[in-house]
mmCIF file of C-alpha atoms in Angstrom:
data_model
loop_
_atom_site.group_PDB
_atom_site.id
_atom_site.type_symbol
_atom_site.label_atom_id
_atom_site.label_comp_id
_atom_site.label_asym_id
_atom_site.label_seq_id
_atom_site.Cartn_x
_atom_site.Cartn_y
_atom_site.Cartn_z
ATOM 1 C CA GLU A 266 112.901 83.482 116.841
ATOM 2 C CA ALA A 267 116.957 83.970 116.267
ATOM 3 C CA GLY A 268 117.206 86.937 113.425
ATOM 4 C CA VAL A 269 119.586 86.855 110.333
ATOM 5 C CA ALA A 270 122.840 86.201 111.567
ATOM 6 C CA GLN A 271 126.060 87.477 109.760
ATOM 7 C CA SER A 272 129.300 86.171 109.706
ATOM 8 C CA PRO A 273 132.145 88.129 110.057
ATOM 9 C CA ARG A 274 131.119 91.659 111.304
ATOM 10 C CA TYR A 275 134.346 93.232 109.927
ATOM 11 C CA LYS A 276 136.786 92.927 107.693
ATOM 12 C CA ILE A 277 139.577 94.924 106.613
ATOM 13 C CA ILE A 278 141.311 93.876 102.983
ATOM 14 C CA GLU A 279 143.315 94.793 99.941
ATOM 15 C CA LYS A 280 142.326 96.416 96.789
ATOM 16 C CA ARG A 281 142.121 93.093 94.534
ATOM 17 C CA GLN A 282 142.554 90.634 97.084
ATOM 18 C CA SER A 283 139.488 88.611 97.591
ATOM 19 C CA VAL A 284 136.701 88.065 100.510
ATOM 20 C CA ALA A 285 134.095 86.060 101.674
ATOM 21 C CA PHE A 286 131.009 86.692 103.914
ATOM 22 C CA TRP A 287 127.832 84.851 105.286
ATOM 23 C CA CYS A 288 124.717 84.676 105.475
ATOM 24 C CA ASN A 289 121.897 82.447 107.846
ATOM 25 C CA PRO A 290 117.993 83.600 107.768
ATOM 26 C CA ILE A 291 115.041 83.470 109.639
ATOM 27 C CA SER A 292 114.337 79.983 109.518
ATOM 28 C CA GLY A 293 111.374 79.068 107.540
ATOM 29 C CA HIS A 294 112.543 82.185 105.117
ATOM 30 C CA ALA A 295 112.250 81.106 101.666
ATOM 31 C CA THR A 296 113.569 84.677 100.386
ATOM 32 C CA LEU A 297 116.637 85.770 101.210
ATOM 33 C CA TYR A 298 118.471 89.294 99.871
ATOM 34 C CA TRP A 299 122.186 90.889 100.086
ATOM 35 C CA TYR A 300 122.255 94.477 99.628
ATOM 36 C CA GLN A 301 124.882 97.107 99.680
ATOM 37 C CA GLN A 302 125.155 99.774 102.029
ATOM 38 C CA ILE A 303 127.496 102.495 101.236
ATOM 39 C CA LEU A 304 128.473 104.954 104.130
ATOM 40 C CA GLY A 305 125.659 107.477 103.857
ATOM 41 C CA GLN A 306 123.479 106.384 101.445
ATOM 42 C CA GLY A 307 120.323 103.750 101.975
ATOM 43 C CA PRO A 308 120.772 100.024 101.113
ATOM 44 C CA LYS A 309 121.201 98.637 97.266
ATOM 45 C CA LEU A 310 119.807 95.588 96.762
ATOM 46 C CA LEU A 311 122.956 93.576 94.858
ATOM 47 C CA ILE A 312 121.172 90.265 94.595
ATOM 48 C CA GLN A 313 117.266 88.697 95.762
ATOM 49 C CA PHE A 314 117.352 84.379 96.049
ATOM 50 C CA GLN A 315 114.059 82.514 96.092
ATOM 51 C CA ASN A 316 114.638 79.252 97.602
ATOM 52 C CA ASN A 317 118.081 78.513 96.204
ATOM 53 C CA GLY A 318 117.067 80.236 92.558
ATOM 54 C CA VAL A 319 118.705 83.834 91.440
ATOM 55 C CA VAL A 320 115.678 85.713 91.014
ATOM 56 C CA ASP A 321 116.793 89.394 90.818
ATOM 57 C CA ASP A 322 120.676 90.049 90.044
ATOM 58 C CA SER A 323 120.164 93.319 87.900
ATOM 59 C CA GLN A 324 122.761 95.559 90.289
ATOM 60 C CA LEU A 325 124.748 92.710 90.648
ATOM 61 C CA PRO A 326 128.958 93.575 89.530
ATOM 62 C CA LYS A 327 129.453 90.067 88.314
ATOM 63 C CA ASP A 328 132.403 90.775 86.667
ATOM 64 C CA ARG A 329 133.611 90.390 90.632
ATOM 65 C CA PHE A 330 130.707 89.741 92.663
ATOM 66 C CA SER A 331 128.893 86.142 92.731
ATOM 67 C CA ALA A 332 126.510 84.604 95.286
ATOM 68 C CA GLU A 333 125.193 81.162 96.400
ATOM 69 C CA ARG A 334 122.539 79.589 97.897
ATOM 70 C CA LEU A 335 122.540 76.005 98.428
ATOM 71 C CA LYS A 336 120.180 73.913 99.704
ATOM 72 C CA GLY A 337 117.767 76.843 99.933
ATOM 73 C CA VAL A 338 119.341 78.381 103.682
ATOM 74 C CA ASP A 339 122.460 79.869 104.207
ATOM 75 C CA SER A 340 123.970 82.368 101.390
ATOM 76 C CA THR A 341 127.898 83.427 100.642
ATOM 77 C CA LEU A 342 128.305 86.279 98.621
ATOM 78 C CA LYS A 343 131.925 86.813 97.005
ATOM 79 C CA ILE A 344 133.948 89.719 95.883
ATOM 80 C CA GLN A 345 137.398 88.925 93.713
ATOM 81 C CA PRO A 346 139.084 91.235 92.861
ATOM 82 C CA ALA A 347 138.051 93.875 95.486
ATOM 83 C CA LYS A 348 138.094 97.412 94.575
ATOM 84 C CA LEU A 349 138.184 100.598 96.893
ATOM 85 C CA GLU A 350 134.491 101.509 96.189
ATOM 86 C CA ASP A 351 133.213 98.374 97.228
ATOM 87 C CA SER A 352 134.044 99.728 100.742
ATOM 88 C CA ALA A 353 130.556 99.512 102.726
ATOM 89 C CA VAL A 354 128.188 97.613 104.470
ATOM 90 C CA TYR A 355 126.789 94.302 103.551
ATOM 91 C CA LEU A 356 123.522 93.259 104.745
ATOM 92 C CA CYS A 357 121.709 90.154 104.190
ATOM 93 C CA ALA A 358 117.739 90.035 105.115
ATOM 94 C CA SER A 359 115.424 87.320 104.813
ATOM 95 C CA SER A 360 111.686 87.512 104.596
ATOM 96 C CA SER A 361 108.741 85.161 103.965
ATOM 97 C CA ALA A 362 107.817 87.182 100.538
ATOM 98 C CA GLY A 363 106.895 85.120 97.550
ATOM 99 C CA PRO A 364 104.908 81.499 97.300
ATOM 100 C CA GLY A 365 102.242 80.309 99.995
ATOM 101 C CA GLY A 366 103.644 83.628 101.353
ATOM 102 C CA SER A 367 102.132 87.634 101.218
ATOM 103 C CA TYR A 368 103.819 89.141 98.655
ATOM 104 C CA ASN A 369 104.791 92.309 101.109
ATOM 105 C CA SER A 370 106.137 90.502 103.863
ATOM 106 C CA PRO A 371 109.067 93.005 105.611
ATOM 107 C CA LEU A 372 112.814 92.036 105.442
ATOM 108 C CA HIS A 373 114.272 90.921 108.564
ATOM 109 C CA PHE A 374 117.913 92.338 108.099
ATOM 110 C CA GLY A 375 121.037 91.438 109.835
ATOM 111 C CA ASN A 376 123.431 93.303 111.566
ATOM 112 C CA GLY A 377 126.057 93.594 108.393
ATOM 113 C CA THR A 378 129.482 93.286 107.644
ATOM 114 C CA ARG A 379 131.549 96.117 107.307
ATOM 115 C CA LEU A 380 134.412 95.793 104.102
ATOM 116 C CA THR A 381 137.305 98.286 104.466
ATOM 117 C CA VAL A 382 139.182 97.931 100.757
ATOM 118 C CA THR A 383 142.620 99.586 101.895
ATOM 119 C CA GLU B 982 112.732 105.215 86.835
ATOM 120 C CA ASP B 983 111.673 104.451 90.488
ATOM 121 C CA GLN B 984 113.053 107.090 92.687
ATOM 122 C CA VAL B 985 112.764 107.649 96.358
ATOM 123 C CA THR B 986 113.861 111.389 98.422
ATOM 124 C CA GLN B 987 114.242 111.592 101.717
ATOM 125 C CA SER B 988 114.231 115.059 103.704
ATOM 126 C CA PRO B 989 116.205 116.523 105.557
ATOM 127 C CA GLU B 990 119.274 114.464 105.574
ATOM 128 C CA ALA B 991 119.686 115.442 109.803
ATOM 129 C CA LEU B 992 117.019 116.725 111.914
ATOM 130 C CA ARG B 993 118.410 117.608 115.986
ATOM 131 C CA LEU B 994 115.231 117.741 118.678
ATOM 132 C CA GLN B 995 115.324 118.426 122.157
ATOM 133 C CA GLU B 996 113.358 115.516 123.962
ATOM 134 C CA GLY B 997 109.774 116.712 123.670
ATOM 135 C CA GLU B 998 110.134 118.741 120.383
ATOM 136 C CA SER B 999 107.238 117.026 117.474
ATOM 137 C CA SER B 1000 108.664 117.100 114.250
ATOM 138 C CA SER B 1001 107.824 115.512 110.755
ATOM 139 C CA LEU B 1002 109.981 113.430 108.582
ATOM 140 C CA ASN B 1003 109.436 113.070 104.606
ATOM 141 C CA CYS B 1004 109.463 110.754 102.247
ATOM 142 C CA SER B 1005 109.026 111.658 98.473
ATOM 143 C CA TYR B 1006 108.717 108.408 95.820
ATOM 144 C CA THR B 1007 108.199 108.163 92.301
ATOM 145 C CA VAL B 1008 106.968 104.564 91.700
ATOM 146 C CA SER B 1009 105.510 103.015 88.711
ATOM 147 C CA GLY B 1010 102.820 101.513 90.600
ATOM 148 C CA LEU B 1011 103.433 101.297 94.141
ATOM 149 C CA ARG B 1012 102.361 98.179 96.384
ATOM 150 C CA GLY B 1013 104.052 99.233 99.871
ATOM 151 C CA LEU B 1014 106.187 101.867 101.424
ATOM 152 C CA PHE B 1015 107.925 100.898 104.445
ATOM 153 C CA TRP B 1016 109.303 103.032 107.328
ATOM 154 C CA TYR B 1017 112.734 101.516 108.997
ATOM 155 C CA ARG B 1018 114.989 102.339 112.046
ATOM 156 C CA GLN B 1019 118.487 102.083 112.184
ATOM 157 C CA ASP B 1020 120.955 102.310 114.653
ATOM 158 C CA PRO B 1021 124.516 102.983 114.265
ATOM 159 C CA GLY B 1022 126.420 99.595 113.320
ATOM 160 C CA LYS B 1023 123.229 97.764 113.294
ATOM 161 C CA GLY B 1024 120.927 96.107 110.181
ATOM 162 C CA PRO B 1025 117.419 98.169 109.289
ATOM 163 C CA GLU B 1026 114.867 97.501 112.102
ATOM 164 C CA PHE B 1027 111.351 97.377 110.477
ATOM 165 C CA LEU B 1028 108.642 99.929 111.965
ATOM 166 C CA PHE B 1029 105.566 100.240 109.391
ATOM 167 C CA THR B 1030 104.288 99.183 106.099
ATOM 168 C CA LEU B 1031 101.626 101.606 104.425
ATOM 169 C CA TYR B 1032 99.701 100.044 101.136
ATOM 170 C CA SER B 1033 97.458 102.830 100.385
ATOM 171 C CA ALA B 1034 96.632 106.492 100.334
ATOM 172 C CA GLY B 1035 95.204 107.784 103.381
ATOM 173 C CA GLU B 1036 96.539 104.771 105.620
ATOM 174 C CA GLU B 1037 98.037 105.386 108.700
ATOM 175 C CA LYS B 1038 100.064 103.396 111.329
ATOM 176 C CA GLU B 1039 101.238 104.006 114.560
ATOM 177 C CA LYS B 1040 103.722 102.309 117.277
ATOM 178 C CA GLU B 1041 104.659 103.875 120.062
ATOM 179 C CA ARG B 1042 105.639 108.039 119.577
ATOM 180 C CA LEU B 1043 105.970 107.659 115.736
ATOM 181 C CA LYS B 1044 103.341 107.795 113.414
ATOM 182 C CA ALA B 1045 103.499 106.734 109.361
ATOM 183 C CA THR B 1046 101.051 108.810 106.846
ATOM 184 C CA LEU B 1047 100.906 107.855 103.191
ATOM 185 C CA THR B 1048 99.621 110.136 99.968
ATOM 186 C CA LYS B 1049 99.928 109.830 96.815
ATOM 187 C CA LYS B 1050 103.461 111.103 96.586
ATOM 188 C CA GLU B 1051 105.262 110.528 99.709
ATOM 189 C CA SER B 1052 104.949 109.490 103.413
ATOM 190 C CA PHE B 1053 105.453 111.206 106.965
ATOM 191 C CA LEU B 1054 106.681 109.674 109.420
ATOM 192 C CA HIS B 1055 105.524 112.138 112.551
ATOM 193 C CA ILE B 1056 107.750 111.765 116.277
ATOM 194 C CA THR B 1057 105.570 113.132 119.042
ATOM 195 C CA ALA B 1058 107.320 113.669 122.707
ATOM 196 C CA PRO B 1059 110.330 112.392 121.699
ATOM 197 C CA LYS B 1060 113.262 110.767 123.733
ATOM 198 C CA PRO B 1061 116.690 110.251 123.382
ATOM 199 C CA GLU B 1062 116.012 106.700 122.402
ATOM 200 C CA ASP B 1063 114.070 107.580 119.573
ATOM 201 C CA SER B 1064 118.092 109.155 118.057
ATOM 202 C CA ALA B 1065 118.366 106.833 114.681
ATOM 203 C CA THR B 1066 118.217 106.832 111.238
ATOM 204 C CA TYR B 1067 114.985 106.456 109.642
ATOM 205 C CA LEU B 1068 114.643 104.947 106.416
ATOM 206 C CA CYS B 1069 112.123 104.971 103.927
ATOM 207 C CA ALA B 1070 111.907 102.208 100.801
ATOM 208 C CA VAL B 1071 108.993 101.756 98.296
ATOM 209 C CA GLN B 1072 107.785 98.240 96.348
ATOM 210 C CA ALA B 1073 106.870 98.736 93.473
ATOM 211 C CA SER B 1074 103.956 96.414 92.162
ATOM 212 C CA GLY B 1075 106.489 95.332 88.850
ATOM 213 C CA GLY B 1076 109.240 93.855 91.066
ATOM 214 C CA SER B 1077 109.833 91.017 92.671
ATOM 215 C CA TRP B 1078 108.880 89.907 96.108
ATOM 216 C CA GLY B 1079 110.369 91.722 98.580
ATOM 217 C CA LYS B 1080 111.894 93.968 97.039
ATOM 218 C CA LEU B 1081 112.863 97.227 97.890
ATOM 219 C CA GLN B 1082 114.135 100.689 96.616
ATOM 220 C CA PHE B 1083 115.189 102.981 99.679
ATOM 221 C CA GLY B 1084 116.269 106.139 100.482
ATOM 222 C CA ALA B 1085 119.367 108.207 101.880
ATOM 223 C CA GLY B 1086 117.282 108.143 105.414
ATOM 224 C CA THR B 1087 116.937 111.146 107.622
ATOM 225 C CA GLN B 1088 119.493 110.999 111.184
ATOM 226 C CA VAL B 1089 117.353 112.094 114.017
ATOM 227 C CA VAL B 1090 119.418 113.143 116.823
ATOM 228 C CA VAL B 1091 117.030 113.941 120.394
ATOM 229 C CA THR B 1092 119.210 115.500 123.000
ATOM 230 C CA PRO B 1093 118.006 115.417 126.781
#
């Protein structure tokens, strides 16, 4: 099966600019996650979607970050304006966890977008 | 607050030299503990899920075990291709579907 697709792979922007990341999950996976991984740390959940509804966005800096999942498939994550501390790898993951699926279905990750803010 | 701590931060092994990685956790009700492998420039790759104390799972040279407070990932007779960062994550019983809290990982380097 095709894995989680993300683009772009790399992005370099200046602080205060905006940036957007795109994710296409594994076909049929209802649950989609965006994680932020800062160098030397484990991934941290930013937002979780179940189909096209938000399940958890408690750790999303809502003053600058936004995300949407139109039609319950693809998703975009946007940062506006970016700060230096936003430099990280942004990972998208999907799973079949949720109603009709196993609660503990593992997450399948894409290869991420490495963002550098200068 | 849920917490996941992995040790050591880094581990350098000779090929064939077995060792163990530790993941200690504090969580308000464990629904599952997950091990992932992450290669440089790649996303985490799923290895195992453990659900209850006493459970063990194996895959090739890797064996994961779980107690009420920690999990171990044993690497038996490692090869250079086992070099990676190994991440541990927990899913709390009060969390949303699939929500994971990760530790910082253990970077493993296996030299020939």
